[in-house]
XYZ file of C-alpha atoms in Angstrom:
434
model
C -187.891 -56.035 -82.770
C -186.565 -59.108 -80.979
C -186.464 -62.415 -82.799
C -188.139 -65.525 -81.435
C -186.295 -66.643 -78.340
C -184.586 -63.264 -77.733
C -184.757 -61.216 -74.537
C -187.679 -58.810 -74.333
C -187.798 -55.541 -72.412
C -189.599 -57.331 -69.619
C -186.770 -59.828 -69.195
C -188.759 -62.887 -70.375
C -187.490 -65.210 -73.078
C -189.536 -67.906 -74.729
C -189.172 -69.621 -78.081
C -192.928 -69.487 -78.616
C -193.327 -65.698 -78.406
C -191.929 -63.698 -81.363
C -193.012 -60.290 -80.039
C -192.177 -58.566 -76.751
C -194.853 -59.142 -74.155
C -196.346 -55.889 -72.886
C -198.699 -54.673 -70.184
C -200.470 -56.973 -67.711
C -199.586 -60.065 -69.746
C -195.888 -59.304 -69.254
C -196.329 -58.916 -65.517
C -198.264 -62.190 -65.272
C -195.634 -64.023 -67.356
C -192.753 -62.577 -65.354
C -194.428 -63.508 -62.077
C -195.052 -67.047 -63.306
C -191.411 -67.537 -64.332
C -190.303 -66.098 -60.984
C -192.508 -68.567 -59.103
C -191.249 -71.512 -61.175
C -187.601 -70.553 -60.647
C -188.329 -69.978 -56.977
C -189.781 -73.476 -56.755
C -186.665 -74.958 -58.352
C -184.334 -73.139 -55.959
C -186.597 -74.122 -53.053
C -186.294 -77.846 -53.826
C -182.819 -78.315 -52.237
C -183.775 -76.758 -48.876
C -186.989 -78.770 -48.957
C -185.030 -81.955 -49.579
C -182.566 -81.155 -46.794
C -184.584 -79.301 -44.152
C -187.847 -81.260 -44.116
C -185.760 -84.276 -43.174
C -183.822 -82.574 -40.365
C -186.287 -83.110 -37.478
C -186.291 -86.818 -38.315
C -182.519 -87.315 -37.982
C -182.591 -88.554 -34.371
C -185.468 -90.926 -35.253
C -183.635 -92.270 -38.321
C -180.622 -92.959 -36.109
C -182.723 -95.285 -33.964
C -184.860 -96.785 -36.723
C -181.891 -97.869 -38.850
C -179.685 -98.746 -35.854
C -176.865 -96.521 -37.056
C -174.698 -93.964 -35.234
C -175.396 -90.258 -35.644
C -172.242 -89.755 -37.723
C -173.480 -92.324 -40.250
C -176.932 -90.762 -40.483
C -175.340 -87.346 -41.020
C -173.761 -88.899 -44.102
C -177.252 -89.023 -45.617
C -177.060 -85.221 -45.638
C -173.513 -85.277 -46.961
C -174.436 -87.705 -49.739
C -177.332 -85.552 -50.900
C -175.151 -82.456 -50.806
C -172.276 -84.132 -52.651
C -174.727 -85.394 -55.289
C -176.052 -81.896 -55.829
C -172.476 -80.648 -56.194
C -171.335 -83.268 -58.716
C -174.605 -83.220 -60.643
C -174.223 -79.532 -61.359
C -170.896 -80.141 -63.115
C -172.736 -82.368 -65.571
C -176.037 -80.518 -65.940
C -174.560 -77.014 -66.248
C -172.541 -77.657 -69.437
C -175.403 -79.818 -70.783
C -177.739 -76.851 -70.473
C -175.277 -74.620 -72.364
C -175.272 -77.167 -75.208
C -178.873 -78.451 -75.353
C -180.792 -75.619 -73.746
C -182.256 -75.323 -70.275
C -185.560 -77.157 -70.624
C -184.621 -80.713 -71.633
C -181.908 -81.375 -68.991
C -184.151 -79.827 -66.352
C -187.082 -82.125 -67.080
C -184.867 -85.230 -67.155
C -183.338 -84.282 -63.830
C -186.724 -83.682 -62.231
C -188.044 -87.102 -63.277
C -184.980 -88.872 -61.840
C -185.311 -86.797 -58.645
C -188.867 -88.046 -58.142
C -187.841 -91.678 -58.592
C -184.861 -91.371 -56.236
C -186.916 -89.629 -53.558
C -189.545 -92.350 -53.682
C -186.785 -94.945 -53.282
C -185.499 -93.168 -50.145
C -188.849 -93.819 -48.475
C -188.283 -97.583 -48.739
C -184.562 -97.728 -47.865
C -184.021 -100.706 -45.499
C -180.567 -99.707 -44.194
C -178.531 -96.580 -43.565
C -176.157 -97.515 -46.383
C -179.035 -97.877 -48.854
C -180.488 -94.566 -47.742
C -177.118 -92.894 -48.274
C -176.995 -94.296 -51.823
C -180.501 -93.117 -52.713
C -179.818 -89.709 -51.170
C -176.743 -89.422 -53.399
C -178.893 -90.149 -56.471
C -181.523 -87.708 -55.218
C -178.873 -85.005 -54.981
C -177.416 -85.783 -58.412
C -180.837 -85.385 -60.022
C -181.919 -82.426 -57.907
C -178.846 -80.532 -59.099
C -180.658 -79.823 -62.363
C -183.102 -77.454 -60.688
C -180.386 -75.549 -58.840
C -177.960 -74.981 -61.682
C -180.519 -74.331 -64.406
C -182.523 -71.883 -62.307
C -179.381 -69.748 -61.872
C -178.532 -70.061 -65.572
C -182.053 -68.972 -66.540
C -181.682 -65.873 -64.344
C -178.432 -65.090 -66.193
C -180.243 -65.577 -69.516
C -182.919 -63.095 -68.502
C -181.101 -60.413 -66.495
C -177.812 -58.581 -66.079
C -176.129 -56.236 -63.635
C -178.152 -54.716 -60.822
C -181.367 -56.301 -62.105
C -179.803 -59.732 -61.744
C -178.833 -58.996 -58.135
C -182.382 -57.813 -57.422
C -183.836 -60.947 -59.010
C -181.609 -63.197 -56.916
C -182.911 -61.406 -53.834
C -186.483 -61.964 -55.057
C -185.723 -65.653 -55.530
C -184.415 -65.703 -51.978
C -187.796 -64.437 -50.798
C -189.585 -67.274 -52.601
C -187.103 -70.055 -51.959
C -186.616 -68.773 -48.412
C -190.131 -69.891 -47.571
C -188.919 -73.475 -48.014
C -186.499 -73.607 -45.060
C -189.105 -71.801 -42.950
C -191.884 -74.274 -43.590
C -189.850 -77.423 -44.321
C -188.853 -78.272 -40.716
C -192.337 -77.304 -39.567
C -193.841 -79.696 -42.102
C -191.290 -82.337 -41.173
C -192.092 -81.958 -37.486
C -195.817 -82.277 -38.132
C -195.321 -85.297 -40.398
C -193.470 -86.989 -37.543
C -196.522 -86.506 -35.341
C -198.651 -88.721 -37.600
C -196.138 -91.056 -39.226
C -192.444 -91.951 -39.211
C -189.451 -90.536 -41.061
C -190.362 -92.404 -44.256
C -193.451 -90.234 -44.569
C -191.168 -87.225 -45.076
C -189.878 -88.758 -48.301
C -193.412 -89.610 -49.444
C -194.306 -85.919 -49.139
C -191.118 -84.889 -50.973
C -192.021 -87.278 -53.785
C -195.410 -85.617 -54.227
C -193.768 -82.172 -54.232
C -191.302 -83.339 -56.875
C -194.098 -84.645 -59.114
C -196.039 -81.381 -58.857
C -192.978 -79.234 -59.575
C -192.070 -81.391 -62.581
C -195.531 -80.858 -64.041
C -195.323 -77.098 -63.444
C -191.922 -76.878 -65.163
C -193.151 -78.942 -68.118
C -196.235 -76.754 -68.530
C -195.030 -73.240 -67.804
C -191.247 -72.819 -68.183
C -190.231 -72.162 -71.768
C -186.747 -72.403 -73.232
C -184.588 -69.374 -72.356
C -181.438 -70.207 -74.332
C -182.044 -69.897 -78.091
C -180.100 -72.234 -80.425
C -177.788 -69.499 -81.699
C -176.437 -68.939 -78.184
C -175.746 -72.585 -77.400
C -172.316 -74.250 -77.336
C -171.754 -77.023 -79.849
C -168.710 -78.602 -78.195
C -168.713 -81.780 -76.156
C -167.047 -82.669 -72.882
C -163.718 -81.225 -74.012
C -165.246 -77.851 -74.793
C -167.087 -77.823 -71.474
C -163.859 -78.530 -69.602
C -162.030 -75.784 -71.502
C -164.822 -73.352 -70.672
C -164.656 -74.219 -66.981
C -160.865 -73.960 -67.004
C -161.151 -70.483 -68.479
C -163.635 -69.486 -65.779
C -161.395 -70.825 -63.016
C -158.428 -68.934 -64.486
C -160.318 -65.678 -63.936
C -159.068 -64.572 -60.519
C -162.086 -62.470 -59.623
C -164.639 -65.101 -60.652
C -162.703 -67.714 -58.671
C -162.655 -65.362 -55.694
C -166.421 -64.909 -55.668
C -166.884 -68.641 -56.218
C -164.722 -69.536 -53.208
C -166.212 -66.775 -51.062
C -169.732 -67.995 -51.741
C -168.763 -71.627 -51.241
C -167.160 -70.996 -47.860
C -170.081 -68.866 -46.688
C -172.416 -71.678 -47.705
C -170.262 -74.137 -45.757
C -170.776 -72.056 -42.608
C -174.508 -72.185 -43.304
C -174.465 -75.922 -43.869
C -172.497 -76.524 -40.693
C -175.507 -75.025 -38.934
C -177.976 -77.083 -40.987
C -176.133 -80.331 -40.279
C -175.433 -79.769 -36.582
C -178.504 -77.867 -35.392
C -180.876 -80.880 -34.988
C -178.455 -82.461 -32.515
C -177.381 -79.175 -30.901
C -180.925 -77.943 -30.303
C -182.619 -81.257 -29.530
C -179.927 -83.447 -27.978
C -177.718 -80.908 -26.177
C -180.354 -78.340 -25.187
C -183.300 -80.749 -24.898
C -185.724 -79.009 -27.259
C -188.546 -80.924 -28.971
C -188.648 -81.449 -32.760
C -191.408 -78.837 -32.924
C -189.320 -76.260 -31.003
C -186.363 -76.988 -33.258
C -188.596 -76.466 -36.294
C -189.819 -73.117 -34.958
C -186.272 -71.889 -34.274
C -185.130 -73.057 -37.688
C -188.037 -71.231 -39.297
C -187.240 -68.041 -37.354
C -183.647 -68.141 -38.583
C -184.859 -68.596 -42.138
C -187.142 -65.579 -41.747
C -184.064 -63.565 -40.786
C -182.240 -64.738 -43.915
C -185.199 -63.868 -46.146
C -185.730 -60.469 -44.502
C -182.108 -59.414 -44.933
C -182.178 -60.711 -48.505
C -185.119 -58.416 -49.213
C -183.343 -55.478 -47.582
C -180.450 -56.243 -49.893
C -182.615 -56.379 -53.019
C -185.030 -53.549 -52.265
C -182.869 -51.036 -50.362
C -179.163 -51.714 -50.862
C -178.827 -52.821 -54.497
C -178.459 -49.715 -56.639
C -177.523 -47.546 -53.640
C -174.595 -49.501 -52.221
C -172.087 -51.440 -54.295
C -172.606 -55.191 -54.318
C -169.068 -55.670 -53.045
C -169.713 -53.439 -50.044
C -172.953 -55.245 -49.181
C -171.132 -58.565 -49.513
C -168.379 -57.318 -47.211
C -170.925 -56.322 -44.566
C -172.465 -59.779 -44.746
C -169.133 -61.581 -44.407
C -168.093 -59.401 -41.473
C -171.348 -60.112 -39.652
C -170.998 -63.858 -40.226
C -167.484 -63.713 -38.806
C -168.588 -61.883 -35.643
C -171.545 -64.237 -35.095
C -169.366 -67.332 -35.552
C -166.810 -65.986 -33.069
C -169.553 -65.302 -30.513
C -170.908 -68.835 -30.958
C -167.466 -70.334 -30.393
C -166.985 -68.328 -27.188
C -170.418 -69.354 -25.880
C -170.191 -73.047 -26.751
C -166.643 -73.363 -25.363
C -167.701 -72.003 -21.975
C -165.894 -68.651 -22.164
C -169.031 -66.977 -20.747
C -169.887 -69.819 -18.398
C -172.808 -72.115 -18.995
C -175.242 -70.605 -21.488
C -178.728 -71.759 -22.385
C -180.501 -72.220 -25.676
C -181.575 -68.576 -26.071
C -178.071 -67.035 -26.488
C -177.046 -69.831 -28.857
C -180.234 -69.343 -30.873
C -179.563 -65.587 -31.035
C -176.061 -66.147 -32.403
C -177.353 -68.589 -35.007
C -180.072 -66.101 -35.982
C -177.504 -63.367 -36.668
C -175.300 -65.751 -38.649
C -178.201 -67.021 -40.745
C -179.566 -63.513 -41.372
C -176.210 -62.280 -42.675
C -176.391 -64.960 -45.370
C -179.055 -62.738 -46.950
C -176.246 -60.351 -47.896
C -173.610 -62.931 -48.774
C -175.475 -65.423 -50.958
C -177.309 -63.313 -53.575
C -174.419 -60.891 -54.025
C -171.742 -63.541 -54.578
C -173.931 -65.212 -57.203
C -174.683 -61.933 -58.971
C -171.085 -60.664 -58.921
C -169.738 -63.961 -60.264
C -172.368 -64.398 -62.994
C -171.959 -60.800 -64.186
C -168.580 -61.899 -65.511
C -169.863 -64.927 -67.453
C -172.625 -64.051 -69.959
C -170.986 -66.411 -72.472
C -171.231 -69.539 -70.287
C -173.937 -69.082 -67.686
C -174.608 -72.809 -67.315
C -170.976 -73.740 -66.731
C -170.453 -70.781 -64.391
C -173.572 -71.675 -62.439
C -172.336 -75.271 -62.204
C -168.991 -74.181 -60.781
C -170.651 -71.880 -58.248
C -173.038 -74.564 -57.092
C -170.501 -77.386 -57.102
C -168.033 -75.421 -55.010
C -170.708 -74.505 -52.467
C -172.050 -78.029 -52.118
C -168.664 -79.751 -52.044
C -167.316 -77.449 -49.346
C -170.591 -77.900 -47.481
C -170.298 -81.668 -47.807
C -166.843 -81.510 -46.215
C -168.129 -79.303 -43.392
C -171.046 -81.609 -42.572
C -169.207 -84.547 -40.940
C -166.750 -82.217 -39.175
C -169.474 -80.742 -36.967
C -169.979 -84.126 -35.300
C -166.333 -85.063 -34.968
C -166.328 -84.628 -31.166
C -169.577 -86.525 -30.617
C -173.190 -85.528 -30.056
C -172.799 -83.701 -26.747
C -170.874 -80.560 -27.686
C -171.561 -77.707 -30.118
C -167.941 -76.520 -30.215
C -167.086 -78.287 -33.514
C -170.030 -76.542 -35.216
C -168.785 -73.142 -34.072
C -165.169 -73.942 -35.030
C -166.208 -74.963 -38.549
C -168.350 -71.843 -38.934
C -165.605 -69.510 -37.755
C -162.976 -71.174 -39.965
C -165.210 -70.896 -43.014
C -166.032 -67.250 -42.242
C -162.359 -66.315 -41.938
C -161.421 -68.122 -45.158
C -164.357 -66.537 -47.020
C -163.235 -63.067 -46.000
C -159.626 -63.865 -47.010
C -160.749 -65.044 -50.463
C -162.969 -61.996 -50.921
C -160.229 -59.508 -50.033
C -157.320 -61.406 -51.553
C -158.832 -62.533 -54.864
C -161.773 -60.238 -55.600
C -159.972 -57.096 -54.378
C -163.211 -55.125 -54.110
C -161.460 -51.766 -53.740
C -160.480 -51.985 -57.422
C -162.838 -51.364 -60.356
C -164.119 -54.845 -61.279
C -164.280 -56.341 -64.726
C -167.873 -56.934 -65.800
C -167.013 -59.923 -67.972
C -164.358 -62.528 -67.427
C -161.317 -61.504 -69.379
C -162.788 -58.101 -70.335
C -161.725 -55.192 -68.120
C -164.330 -52.629 -67.277
C -163.873 -49.082 -68.315
C -161.396 -47.414 -66.121
C -160.157 -50.681 -64.592
């Protein structure tokens, strides 16, 4: 019989339940935890994507060039990256619940401050703080999944989370576009503040502690750094970390450049941009569900990941050829089709890299989650300003960044992970027959 705080057969841990939960109660509890974790993983795309249709308006309202306003995206992304390095080890030491709640409260305050930013520089600063605080939801949600699940079940759960969190990028630009019909860009941050308050209350009320005291790390900063160094020394973990980070950078190049590509270069309205963005997100969610429901358990995670990376590479190459004029002048539809394929393939790349990396780190899920998230967001933050390096009237830099990231991701996957070999299930512990 499990002790208080131990994993039950249904995959739910809570310090307040000494017995395994069975029957309908278990299903209700599991669904509730899934929805809460989905909300936490949905917060970053909400924070980024709801704001996207407003980028051209912010450029005019704050009298700043487009490259400067794109730094508001970079600052938020960099904050989410750096914040995870702090919150991840904190959650391994103090548990998941306390750091999460602190982060959510700071996120709400920072988001409210963004709504009143008088200059582009001030907005960049508040967006950095917003990202630092919002990192708590990202890193702890992944760590909680590692607390609850292992192996194939963890990969399936990540795909389920993609279904829930994938709704956010579908509806976020649509909401942002509609907000802009009745108010200005500051109203977007007012709505995000309300969402943050509601999610904080839901976490406080319904998400119990998933890391019991006996499984926590007692060390301080030094111990956290040694743990991360050990994780980085594991070649296969580092390979999945870099592969996922580079794939995410290709995704973020699209996120950062698409408002200007679709609206400024191809003349679409904010509402049309929002619809196209939502369609691409539907593709990502749909492929993620195919991964979780049909492929996981039938096809190796490495093979599914390889298919995803190959598709991203082909789509990025096609986009580069189209935007550079190799096929003559092309309209919005072919470009949108290429972006749809690239985005959809992320449904194979993202959940499988997370699952394969975290399978190796049951002893330090928080630190491992922090490294995965930090790498993704830092590489994405570097990719963001590069897409606008040639100005606002060409999409070639976006395609170049995407293709470069796709090639490097595939190189890391093949060179470091070596998927044709039997993988180790835990960092430093070879699997049977390896």
